[in-house]
Amino acid sequence: MPTGSFIHKASPKLKIISLFILTICIFMIKSFWLYFYLLGFCWIILRFARLKAQFLWRGLKPLIFLFLITFVLNILFTEGTNVIWQFGIITITEEGLSQAFVFFMRVMLLVIFSTLLTLTTSPIELSDGIEECLRPLKYFKFPVHEFSLMLTIALRFIPTLVSEVDKIKRAQEARGANFSDGNIFKKLSNFIPLLIPLFIMSFKRADELAVAMESRCYAGGAGRTKYKRRHESFYDYLMFVIVLAVIFPVLVIYFKSFSGF
Amino acid sequence: MKKTLIELNKACFVYNQGLPTECAALTDVDFKINSGDIISLIGHTGSGKSTLVQLLNGQRRPSSGTVSWPGLDIGNAKKPDMKKLCTQVGMVFQYPEDQVFEETVYEDIAFGPEQLGKKPEEIERQVLKVAELMKITRETLNKSPFELSGGNLRKIAIAGVLVMEPKVLVLDEPMAGLDPTSCENFAHLMNDLKSNLDISIIMVSHNLEYAAELSDYIYCMENGRIAMAGTPREIFSNAEKLIEMQTGTVPSAACAHKLMKHGFKFQDIPITLDELVRGIVLNYAK
C-alpha cells in the first residue's frame, strides 16, 4: 500500500534485517509487558507509514481461527500447579494461561511485523532486499541471483494469476459452471474447467517470458549490473539504529534474567 | 413492437470500493437493449466498455443505480436466478479461446448444457445445431481444441456460449487479434446469427468499420459515461466529436470529409465502402 511515507522509502535490506532481529527478540521475551511494548512499536510504525489499521487487520483476519485454537489448546494442555479453575477433566492453571498468552502474542507480533514489511515495501524492492541479504551465501556457491529472480517472478505473477482465475471463473460461470455446490469430490471435479485453462496459460506465459528474456540477452546473474542501485543513506542507518534502540531493553532484560536477578 | 430485454438505469460501478486504489469505471449509465438489435459499444481504452458489458449478465452488480432484465425469463425479477440469467445472456469475454479446456471440440461445446443437467439427446441436438450454424464440420468436432488455429478456437469458444441458446449475446472485443479473413468471417457470422436466431447482440469493438456495417445502434463511451448514442450514421456524421474522444472514425467517412474539402458533395456521410463509392460515382455523374 504505497503512501509515500519515509518508512516506505527506507532501505529494504535494512528493513528485512530489522524484521529478522525483531523476530528473534519476540522469542526472547517472557514478560507480559514487553509484548505490549512491541505492540506499541507496531502502532508507531503504522502511524509513521500513514497506513490504516484495517490493512493490518486484513492480514490477521485469516489467521484468527489458528490463533484461537492454539490459545485454547495451550490453556487446556499446559501442566501447572496454580489451579485457577477446574471442571471435570478441564483444568485451567496460571501457567497455562500465561503460556497461551505468550504464544498468542508471539504469533500475532510475527504476523504484524511481517505484514508491516510487505505493506511498506514493493515486491521488487523486497526481492532486491532479499538478494542483498543473501549475498554472503554466494561464497558457499548458493545461487543467490537465481533464487531472487525466482522470487521476483513468482511475486510478480501472483496478481496476474489472480486476475486470470477471476476471468476464467466468470467465463465458465457464464457457461453454466458451478464452483460451490456439491460434495468434496464434485467440488474438485468442478475445478477442472478452471485449472486446465489456467495451467495452459501459465505454461504459455512461462514460454513467452523465457523468449522475452533471452531476446534481451539475459544470461544469468554473473556480471549483471543493476538499473536502480540503492545506497543506504544516513537516514536509513539512523532508522536502523532507532530500531536497535527500541529492542535494546528487550535484550537487556533477557540477559539480566540469566545473571541471577 | 420491440421488447426491452435489458435496461440499465443510472448504473455506476466502482472498482475496489473503499480502498486507496478505488476507481470509478462507470458513472450514471443509461442503456437499453431491445430484442433483435445489434449494438456496438465503442470508446477509447479504459472508457468502461468492458465493465458495462459485465453488468449485463449479473456477474457484477452496479455500485448504485439498477440493472433490470424486463424481457428475460429470469425467475423472480427482484432476486434474479443467476444461473438462469447467465444462460439468457450469453457472455463471450475477451480472448474467449482461453476458456476452452475439454478433450474434444464437441465436449467443450457441450459443457454448458451438461452443466445445466440436460438430457444427452437434447445436448447432442443443441451442439449439432450450433455447429451447423457456425459452420463447424463433423471432423472438427472430434478434434482436440488445442490443434486448432486461434481464429477457429475462438469460433469454438463462441459456440460454447451460443449453445446455451441465449436471448442476448454479449461479445467483448470479439475481433481482437484476428486476421482480416477471420474478421470478415466473423462479421458474416454475426449477420447469420441475427437472421437465423431470435437474438440480440452487443459487441464491444475497436473495429469501427464492422461496427458501422453491422450495428443498428452505436453507443460511444468516454470516461465511464455514454458520450454519444445513435445509429451508425448519426455517430459517424459527427467526426469532430469522435476525433476529440480519440476513437477515430470509419475510413469511408474520413475519406468523404477530405473529398468534401475538394468540392465533392455527399447527401449523407458515407459510413461503408459501398456508400462511399456510390457517393463518388454520383458526384461524377452530375
XYZ file of C-alpha atoms in Angstrom:
547
model
C 0.000 0.000 0.000
C 2.093 2.899 -1.207
C 1.557 6.097 0.780
C 4.985 7.619 0.099
C 5.971 7.821 3.750
C 9.617 7.708 4.806
C 9.139 4.140 6.041
C 8.151 3.136 2.529
C 11.249 4.811 1.182
C 13.631 3.220 3.669
C 16.162 0.673 2.544
C 14.523 -2.727 2.013
C 17.695 -4.512 3.032
C 17.740 -2.876 6.460
C 14.007 -3.423 6.807
C 14.451 -7.144 6.252
C 17.344 -7.291 8.700
C 15.262 -5.355 11.240
C 12.434 -7.846 10.806
C 14.892 -10.678 11.359
C 16.223 -9.153 14.573
C 12.730 -8.309 15.799
C 11.672 -11.912 15.179
C 14.499 -13.174 17.369
C 13.549 -10.623 20.032
C 9.953 -11.714 20.030
C 11.075 -15.184 21.036
C 13.307 -13.825 23.808
C 10.505 -12.070 25.597
C 8.869 -13.793 28.513
C 7.322 -10.873 30.311
C 3.818 -9.742 29.756
C 4.521 -6.042 29.488
C 7.251 -6.240 26.881
C 4.773 -7.645 24.388
C 2.660 -4.557 24.786
C 5.825 -2.507 24.393
C 6.436 -4.114 20.984
C 2.787 -3.817 20.084
C 3.114 -0.092 20.770
C 6.132 -0.050 18.487
C 3.980 -1.628 15.739
C 1.420 1.086 16.223
C 4.065 3.800 15.899
C 5.366 2.278 12.652
C 1.825 2.076 11.371
C 1.276 5.766 12.144
C 4.531 6.867 10.541
C 3.822 4.746 7.471
C 0.457 6.511 7.215
C -1.390 3.227 6.964
C -4.813 2.419 8.316
C -5.119 -0.269 10.960
C -7.647 -2.067 8.794
C -4.885 -3.146 6.396
C -3.176 -4.941 9.262
C -6.485 -6.423 10.254
C -6.894 -7.801 6.758
C -3.599 -9.660 7.164
C -4.609 -11.008 10.572
C -8.184 -11.984 9.781
C -7.499 -15.304 8.043
C -5.301 -16.376 10.961
C -7.741 -15.619 13.761
C -9.011 -19.194 13.783
C -5.472 -20.557 14.139
C -4.745 -18.093 16.951
C -7.838 -19.126 18.871
C -7.106 -22.845 18.535
C -3.512 -22.501 19.755
C -4.741 -20.273 22.573
C -7.344 -22.780 23.751
C -5.043 -25.804 23.354
C -2.304 -24.075 25.329
C -4.700 -23.256 28.137
C -6.004 -26.803 28.296
C -2.829 -28.808 27.903
C -0.201 -26.884 29.856
C 0.565 -28.549 33.137
C 0.893 -26.336 36.168
C 0.489 -26.139 39.886
C -1.540 -22.993 40.474
C -5.009 -24.155 39.553
C -7.466 -21.361 38.866
C -10.485 -23.270 37.742
C -11.338 -26.928 37.476
C -14.280 -28.726 35.944
C -14.101 -32.470 35.325
C -11.026 -33.153 33.249
C -10.690 -29.498 32.273
C -8.123 -27.750 34.401
C -7.026 -24.210 33.861
C -3.808 -23.216 35.530
C -2.000 -19.944 35.842
C 0.942 -21.388 33.907
C -1.415 -22.483 31.140
C -2.932 -19.040 30.860
C 0.386 -17.246 30.695
C 1.777 -19.815 28.258
C -1.259 -19.368 26.000
C -0.911 -15.617 26.175
C 2.795 -15.732 25.325
C 2.203 -17.927 22.289
C -0.706 -15.830 21.153
C 1.304 -12.627 21.358
C 4.353 -14.165 19.674
C 2.464 -15.365 16.628
C 0.459 -12.179 16.393
C 3.524 -9.935 16.600
C 5.282 -12.042 13.992
C 2.387 -11.693 11.612
C 2.034 -7.974 12.321
C 5.701 -7.205 11.767
C 5.902 -9.177 8.544
C 2.653 -7.627 7.320
C 4.129 -4.217 8.063
C 7.145 -5.124 5.942
C 5.077 -6.253 2.958
C 2.727 -3.301 3.278
C 5.564 -0.799 3.169
C 7.792 -2.496 0.591
C 7.035 -3.225 -3.041
C 7.624 -6.825 -4.189
C 10.518 -5.763 -6.399
C 12.240 -3.951 -3.525
C 11.567 -6.909 -1.316
C 13.279 -9.413 -3.563
C 16.122 -6.946 -4.163
C 16.497 -6.686 -0.416
C 16.491 -10.441 -0.016
C 19.130 -10.755 -2.705
C 21.307 -8.252 -0.845
C 20.805 -10.069 2.438
C 21.670 -13.425 0.894
C 24.725 -12.108 -0.945
C 27.204 -13.544 1.587
C 25.889 -17.035 0.769
C 27.455 -16.663 -2.673
C 30.719 -17.782 -1.173
C 29.086 -21.106 -0.403
C 28.016 -21.459 -4.069
C 24.399 -20.694 -3.284
C 22.698 -19.351 -6.465
C 21.620 -16.073 -4.878
C 20.722 -14.275 -8.081
C 18.677 -17.147 -9.483
C 16.883 -17.508 -6.182
C 15.934 -13.845 -6.092
C 14.883 -13.947 -9.749
C 12.598 -16.865 -8.995
C 11.159 -14.944 -6.088
C 10.633 -11.832 -8.195
C 8.894 -13.760 -10.956
C 6.708 -15.660 -8.518
C 5.680 -12.456 -6.730
C 5.212 -10.606 -9.991
C 2.787 -13.162 -11.376
C 0.559 -13.590 -8.327
C -1.721 -10.673 -9.294
C -1.724 -11.849 -12.920
C -2.785 -15.323 -11.884
C -5.459 -13.940 -9.584
C -6.972 -11.820 -12.321
C -6.766 -14.771 -14.693
C -8.563 -17.066 -12.273
C -11.207 -14.398 -11.901
C -11.603 -14.070 -15.645
C -11.798 -17.793 -16.388
C -14.157 -18.300 -13.471
C -16.515 -15.694 -14.856
C -16.249 -17.167 -18.336
C -17.064 -20.688 -17.124
C -19.841 -19.440 -14.868
C -21.315 -17.746 -17.914
C -21.397 -21.211 -19.471
C -23.297 -22.605 -16.501
C -20.361 -23.886 -14.434
C -20.800 -24.047 -10.707
C -17.914 -23.785 -8.275
C -19.653 -24.007 -4.947
C -22.255 -26.794 -4.922
C -21.843 -30.477 -4.262
C -19.709 -32.691 -2.039
C -15.922 -32.587 -1.911
C -15.355 -34.826 -4.966
C -17.935 -32.974 -7.002
C -16.300 -29.716 -5.980
C -12.859 -30.922 -7.033
C -14.105 -32.007 -10.433
C -15.874 -28.656 -10.731
C -12.475 -27.001 -10.661
C -11.190 -28.804 -13.745
C -12.666 -26.196 -16.134
C -10.798 -23.595 -14.110
C -7.482 -25.362 -13.644
C -6.828 -26.655 -17.152
C -7.073 -23.233 -18.842
C -5.015 -21.776 -16.005
C -2.216 -24.319 -16.499
C -2.242 -23.855 -20.246
C -1.981 -20.098 -19.863
C 0.788 -20.363 -17.273
C 2.890 -22.607 -19.491
C 2.314 -20.299 -22.418
C 3.304 -17.332 -20.307
C 6.421 -19.025 -18.949
C 7.470 -19.787 -22.502
C 6.846 -16.218 -23.631
C 8.726 -14.840 -20.649
C 11.715 -17.061 -21.374
C 11.795 -15.952 -25.004
C 11.430 -12.312 -23.986
C 14.297 -12.590 -21.506
C 16.530 -14.406 -23.959
C 15.852 -11.890 -26.699
C 17.091 -9.218 -24.309
C 20.274 -11.218 -23.845
C 19.582 -12.346 -20.319
C 22.285 -14.795 -19.373
C 22.071 -15.276 -15.643
C 23.425 -13.250 -12.789
C 27.173 -13.249 -13.452
C 28.468 -9.743 -14.182
C 24.973 -8.338 -14.256
C 24.601 -4.715 -13.183
C 21.533 -3.068 -11.708
C 19.377 -0.410 -13.321
C 18.462 1.093 -9.987
C 21.191 0.893 -7.430
C 20.305 1.598 -3.914
C 22.777 3.011 -1.493
C 21.884 3.120 2.146
C 21.769 6.740 3.221
C 22.437 8.261 6.605
C 18.699 8.213 7.371
C 18.467 4.514 6.543
C 21.134 3.753 9.120
C 19.584 6.177 11.580
C 16.300 4.313 11.319
C 18.083 1.013 11.784
C 19.761 2.378 14.904
C 16.372 3.514 16.210
C 15.024 0.000 15.740
C 18.031 -1.365 17.612
C 17.457 1.187 20.370
C 13.831 0.126 20.670
C 14.744 -3.509 21.113
C 17.680 -2.813 23.389
C 15.594 -3.011 26.598
C 14.303 -6.404 25.478
C 17.841 -7.699 25.189
C 18.884 -6.184 28.494
C 16.005 -7.806 30.325
C 16.659 -11.133 28.617
C 20.324 -11.302 29.545
C 19.712 -9.971 33.037
C 17.414 -12.904 33.658
C 20.441 -15.174 33.190
C 22.740 -13.300 35.507
C 20.906 -14.209 38.655
C 18.427 -11.371 39.146
C -43.078 -3.845 -31.341
C -39.634 -4.409 -29.884
C -39.295 -5.698 -26.364
C -36.779 -4.216 -23.967
C -34.584 -7.080 -22.760
C -32.050 -5.373 -20.520
C -32.197 -1.927 -19.041
C -29.561 -0.005 -17.106
C -30.774 2.937 -15.114
C -28.192 5.387 -13.775
C -25.828 2.489 -13.235
C -22.486 3.238 -11.585
C -19.639 0.876 -10.950
C -16.639 1.445 -8.710
C -13.678 -0.940 -8.576
C -12.000 -1.577 -5.191
C -14.570 0.448 -3.323
C -13.188 1.768 -0.041
C -9.530 1.089 -0.883
C -6.941 3.722 -1.791
C -6.918 2.185 -5.288
C -10.632 2.932 -5.702
C -11.555 3.733 -9.281
C -14.895 4.691 -10.773
C -15.410 2.792 -14.008
C -18.997 3.719 -14.789
C -20.987 6.815 -13.890
C -24.727 7.204 -14.433
C -25.054 4.938 -17.422
C -28.465 4.645 -19.039
C -28.553 1.840 -21.541
C -31.197 -0.268 -23.168
C -31.183 -3.393 -25.285
C -34.171 -4.217 -27.421
C -34.904 -7.593 -28.924
C -33.300 -8.200 -32.313
C -30.857 -5.296 -32.130
C -27.174 -5.386 -32.839
C -25.491 -2.801 -30.657
C -21.852 -1.772 -30.716
C -20.022 -0.151 -27.865
C -17.060 1.912 -28.942
C -14.701 4.128 -26.999
C -11.132 4.710 -26.027
C -9.250 2.151 -23.916
C -10.346 2.406 -20.295
C -13.611 4.155 -21.056
C -15.643 1.488 -19.241
C -16.873 -0.657 -22.120
C -15.821 -3.979 -20.645
C -17.177 -3.077 -17.223
C -20.507 -2.143 -18.752
C -20.916 -5.467 -20.535
C -20.065 -7.355 -17.364
C -23.079 -5.788 -15.681
C -25.335 -7.266 -18.323
C -25.268 -10.886 -17.171
C -25.352 -10.096 -13.469
C -21.821 -11.282 -12.668
C -21.008 -7.791 -11.487
C -23.592 -5.765 -9.630
C -23.740 -1.990 -10.005
C -22.444 0.061 -7.045
C -25.502 2.254 -7.423
C -28.331 2.515 -9.912
C -30.121 -0.504 -11.301
C -29.799 -3.180 -13.927
C -33.031 -4.925 -14.823
C -33.971 -7.652 -17.238
C -37.646 -6.990 -18.018
C -37.785 -9.017 -21.223
C -35.905 -12.070 -19.996
C -37.045 -15.187 -18.205
C -35.026 -14.963 -15.006
C -37.411 -16.144 -12.318
C -38.071 -13.620 -9.603
C -37.362 -10.155 -11.005
C -36.193 -8.732 -7.646
C -33.728 -11.511 -6.924
C -32.748 -12.943 -10.282
C -31.705 -16.548 -10.616
C -28.058 -16.034 -11.572
C -27.664 -19.372 -13.300
C -30.726 -18.758 -15.418
C -29.598 -15.212 -16.118
C -26.176 -16.366 -17.263
C -27.797 -18.648 -19.798
C -30.169 -15.957 -21.022
C -27.336 -13.506 -21.518
C -24.501 -15.326 -23.252
C -21.196 -13.711 -22.439
C -18.128 -14.038 -24.641
C -15.173 -12.487 -22.837
C -12.028 -11.029 -24.355
C -9.879 -13.787 -25.820
C -12.533 -16.437 -25.206
C -10.228 -19.155 -26.543
C -8.669 -19.218 -23.063
C -11.783 -20.818 -21.586
C -11.618 -23.941 -23.773
C -10.496 -26.994 -21.805
C -12.167 -30.257 -22.866
C -10.551 -33.060 -24.843
C -12.624 -32.651 -27.957
C -14.371 -29.721 -29.540
C -17.695 -31.499 -29.196
C -17.298 -31.972 -25.456
C -16.251 -28.396 -24.978
C -19.297 -27.038 -26.744
C -21.450 -29.487 -24.788
C -20.058 -28.291 -21.440
C -22.717 -25.607 -20.901
C -25.838 -27.704 -21.456
C -24.252 -30.569 -19.467
C -23.815 -28.250 -16.504
C -27.480 -27.356 -16.745
C -28.296 -31.057 -16.448
C -29.916 -31.510 -19.823
C -30.590 -34.919 -21.382
C -27.877 -36.371 -23.698
C -30.154 -36.334 -26.758
C -31.073 -32.737 -26.090
C -27.402 -31.813 -25.665
C -26.477 -33.516 -28.925
C -29.258 -31.722 -30.773
C -28.134 -28.348 -29.406
C -24.457 -28.917 -30.161
C -25.103 -30.074 -33.721
C -27.429 -27.153 -34.302
C -24.861 -24.632 -33.167
C -22.113 -26.419 -35.118
C -24.166 -26.179 -38.274
C -24.951 -22.534 -37.661
C -21.293 -21.698 -37.160
C -20.121 -23.980 -39.969
C -18.084 -26.234 -37.713
C -17.556 -29.529 -39.537
C -18.108 -33.005 -38.051
C -14.420 -33.636 -38.437
C -13.551 -30.574 -36.353
C -15.989 -31.610 -33.645
C -13.907 -34.721 -32.943
C -10.580 -32.906 -32.885
C -8.805 -31.660 -29.793
C -9.448 -27.924 -29.481
C -5.745 -27.323 -28.977
C -4.951 -28.470 -32.517
C -6.975 -25.598 -33.968
C -5.794 -22.181 -35.100
C -6.537 -19.109 -32.981
C -9.430 -17.942 -35.138
C -11.080 -21.357 -35.197
C -10.549 -21.831 -31.494
C -12.351 -18.560 -30.887
C -15.213 -19.815 -33.015
C -15.426 -22.913 -30.812
C -15.444 -20.759 -27.682
C -18.274 -18.634 -29.060
C -20.137 -21.810 -29.998
C -19.718 -22.934 -26.387
C -21.663 -19.851 -25.316
C -24.229 -19.891 -28.122
C -25.129 -23.492 -27.355
C -26.917 -22.237 -24.245
C -29.368 -20.562 -26.626
C -29.154 -17.124 -25.024
C -31.557 -14.322 -25.850
C -28.756 -11.779 -25.728
C -25.212 -12.424 -26.890
C -22.557 -10.170 -25.425
C -19.145 -10.127 -27.088
C -16.201 -8.289 -25.564
C -13.810 -7.365 -28.387
C -14.539 -10.456 -30.435
C -12.195 -9.439 -33.234
C -9.121 -8.599 -31.156
C -6.072 -10.289 -32.639
C -7.870 -11.915 -35.573
C -6.540 -11.724 -39.122
C -8.612 -9.841 -41.761
C -10.151 -13.001 -43.218
C -11.270 -14.215 -39.788
C -12.720 -10.758 -39.097
C -14.660 -10.916 -42.346
C -15.942 -14.407 -41.480
C -16.879 -13.194 -38.069
C -18.902 -10.308 -39.486
C -20.775 -12.759 -41.728
C -21.406 -14.955 -38.736
C -22.955 -12.064 -36.804
C -25.303 -11.327 -39.698
C -26.203 -15.026 -39.946
C -26.960 -15.169 -36.255
C -29.173 -12.134 -36.482
C -31.182 -13.527 -39.386
C -31.363 -17.158 -38.173
C -31.872 -16.764 -34.441
C -34.059 -14.518 -32.429
C -31.102 -12.940 -30.665
C -29.816 -9.510 -29.714
C -26.108 -8.891 -29.990
C -23.964 -6.438 -28.072
C -20.400 -6.011 -29.213
C -17.522 -4.121 -27.727
C -15.425 -3.192 -30.683
C -12.404 -1.230 -31.761
C -13.086 -2.066 -35.362
C -15.283 0.859 -36.376
C -15.761 -0.370 -39.937
C -17.502 -3.506 -38.804
C -19.345 -1.630 -36.078
C -20.746 0.732 -38.727
C -21.611 -2.113 -41.054
C -23.241 -4.449 -38.555
C -24.885 -2.395 -35.855
C -28.321 -0.892 -35.537
C -27.125 1.365 -32.746
C -23.771 2.526 -31.540
C -23.004 3.712 -28.047
C -19.836 5.702 -27.694
C -18.262 5.777 -24.250
C -15.888 8.203 -22.647
C -14.604 8.196 -19.045
C -17.286 5.820 -17.828
C -20.147 7.765 -19.374
C -22.064 7.296 -22.569
C -20.929 10.291 -24.580
C -22.879 9.623 -27.774
C -25.591 7.239 -28.822
C -27.369 6.743 -32.108
C -27.443 4.968 -35.411
C -24.072 4.472 -37.113
C -24.850 7.324 -39.488
C -25.635 9.736 -36.674
C -22.464 8.766 -34.842
C -20.078 8.895 -37.769
C -21.502 12.138 -39.133
C -20.111 13.816 -36.055
C -16.457 13.464 -36.982
C -15.141 16.257 -34.726
C -16.616 14.712 -31.611
C -15.201 11.284 -32.471
C -11.720 12.660 -33.017
C -11.986 14.568 -29.755
C -12.836 11.293 -27.993
C -9.863 9.570 -29.638
C -11.944 6.804 -31.111
C -11.229 7.846 -34.690
C -13.827 7.399 -37.363
C -14.568 4.939 -40.169
C -12.221 5.212 -43.167
C -15.117 5.897 -45.554
C -16.336 8.859 -43.504
C -12.793 10.202 -43.135
C -12.281 9.903 -46.869
C -15.591 11.639 -47.583
C -14.666 14.516 -45.266
C -11.427 15.016 -47.167
C -13.200 14.852 -50.537
C -15.713 17.436 -49.336
C -12.850 19.897 -48.887
C -12.155 19.457 -52.597
C -15.685 20.290 -53.622
C -17.326 16.878 -53.511
C -20.864 16.787 -52.193
C -22.471 13.938 -50.283
C -26.119 13.714 -49.367
C -25.348 11.645 -46.289
C -21.935 10.958 -44.860
C -21.000 7.513 -46.230
C -20.150 5.051 -43.491
C -19.392 1.954 -45.533
C -17.158 1.462 -48.532
C -20.136 0.812 -50.812
C -21.803 4.060 -49.806
C -18.583 5.952 -50.380
C -18.197 4.536 -53.887
C -21.811 5.297 -54.679
C -21.366 8.867 -53.437
C -18.275 9.442 -55.574
C -19.952 7.989 -58.663
C -22.922 10.296 -58.099
C -20.588 13.288 -57.894
C -19.089 12.441 -61.261
C -22.493 11.739 -62.791
C -23.542 15.313 -62.161
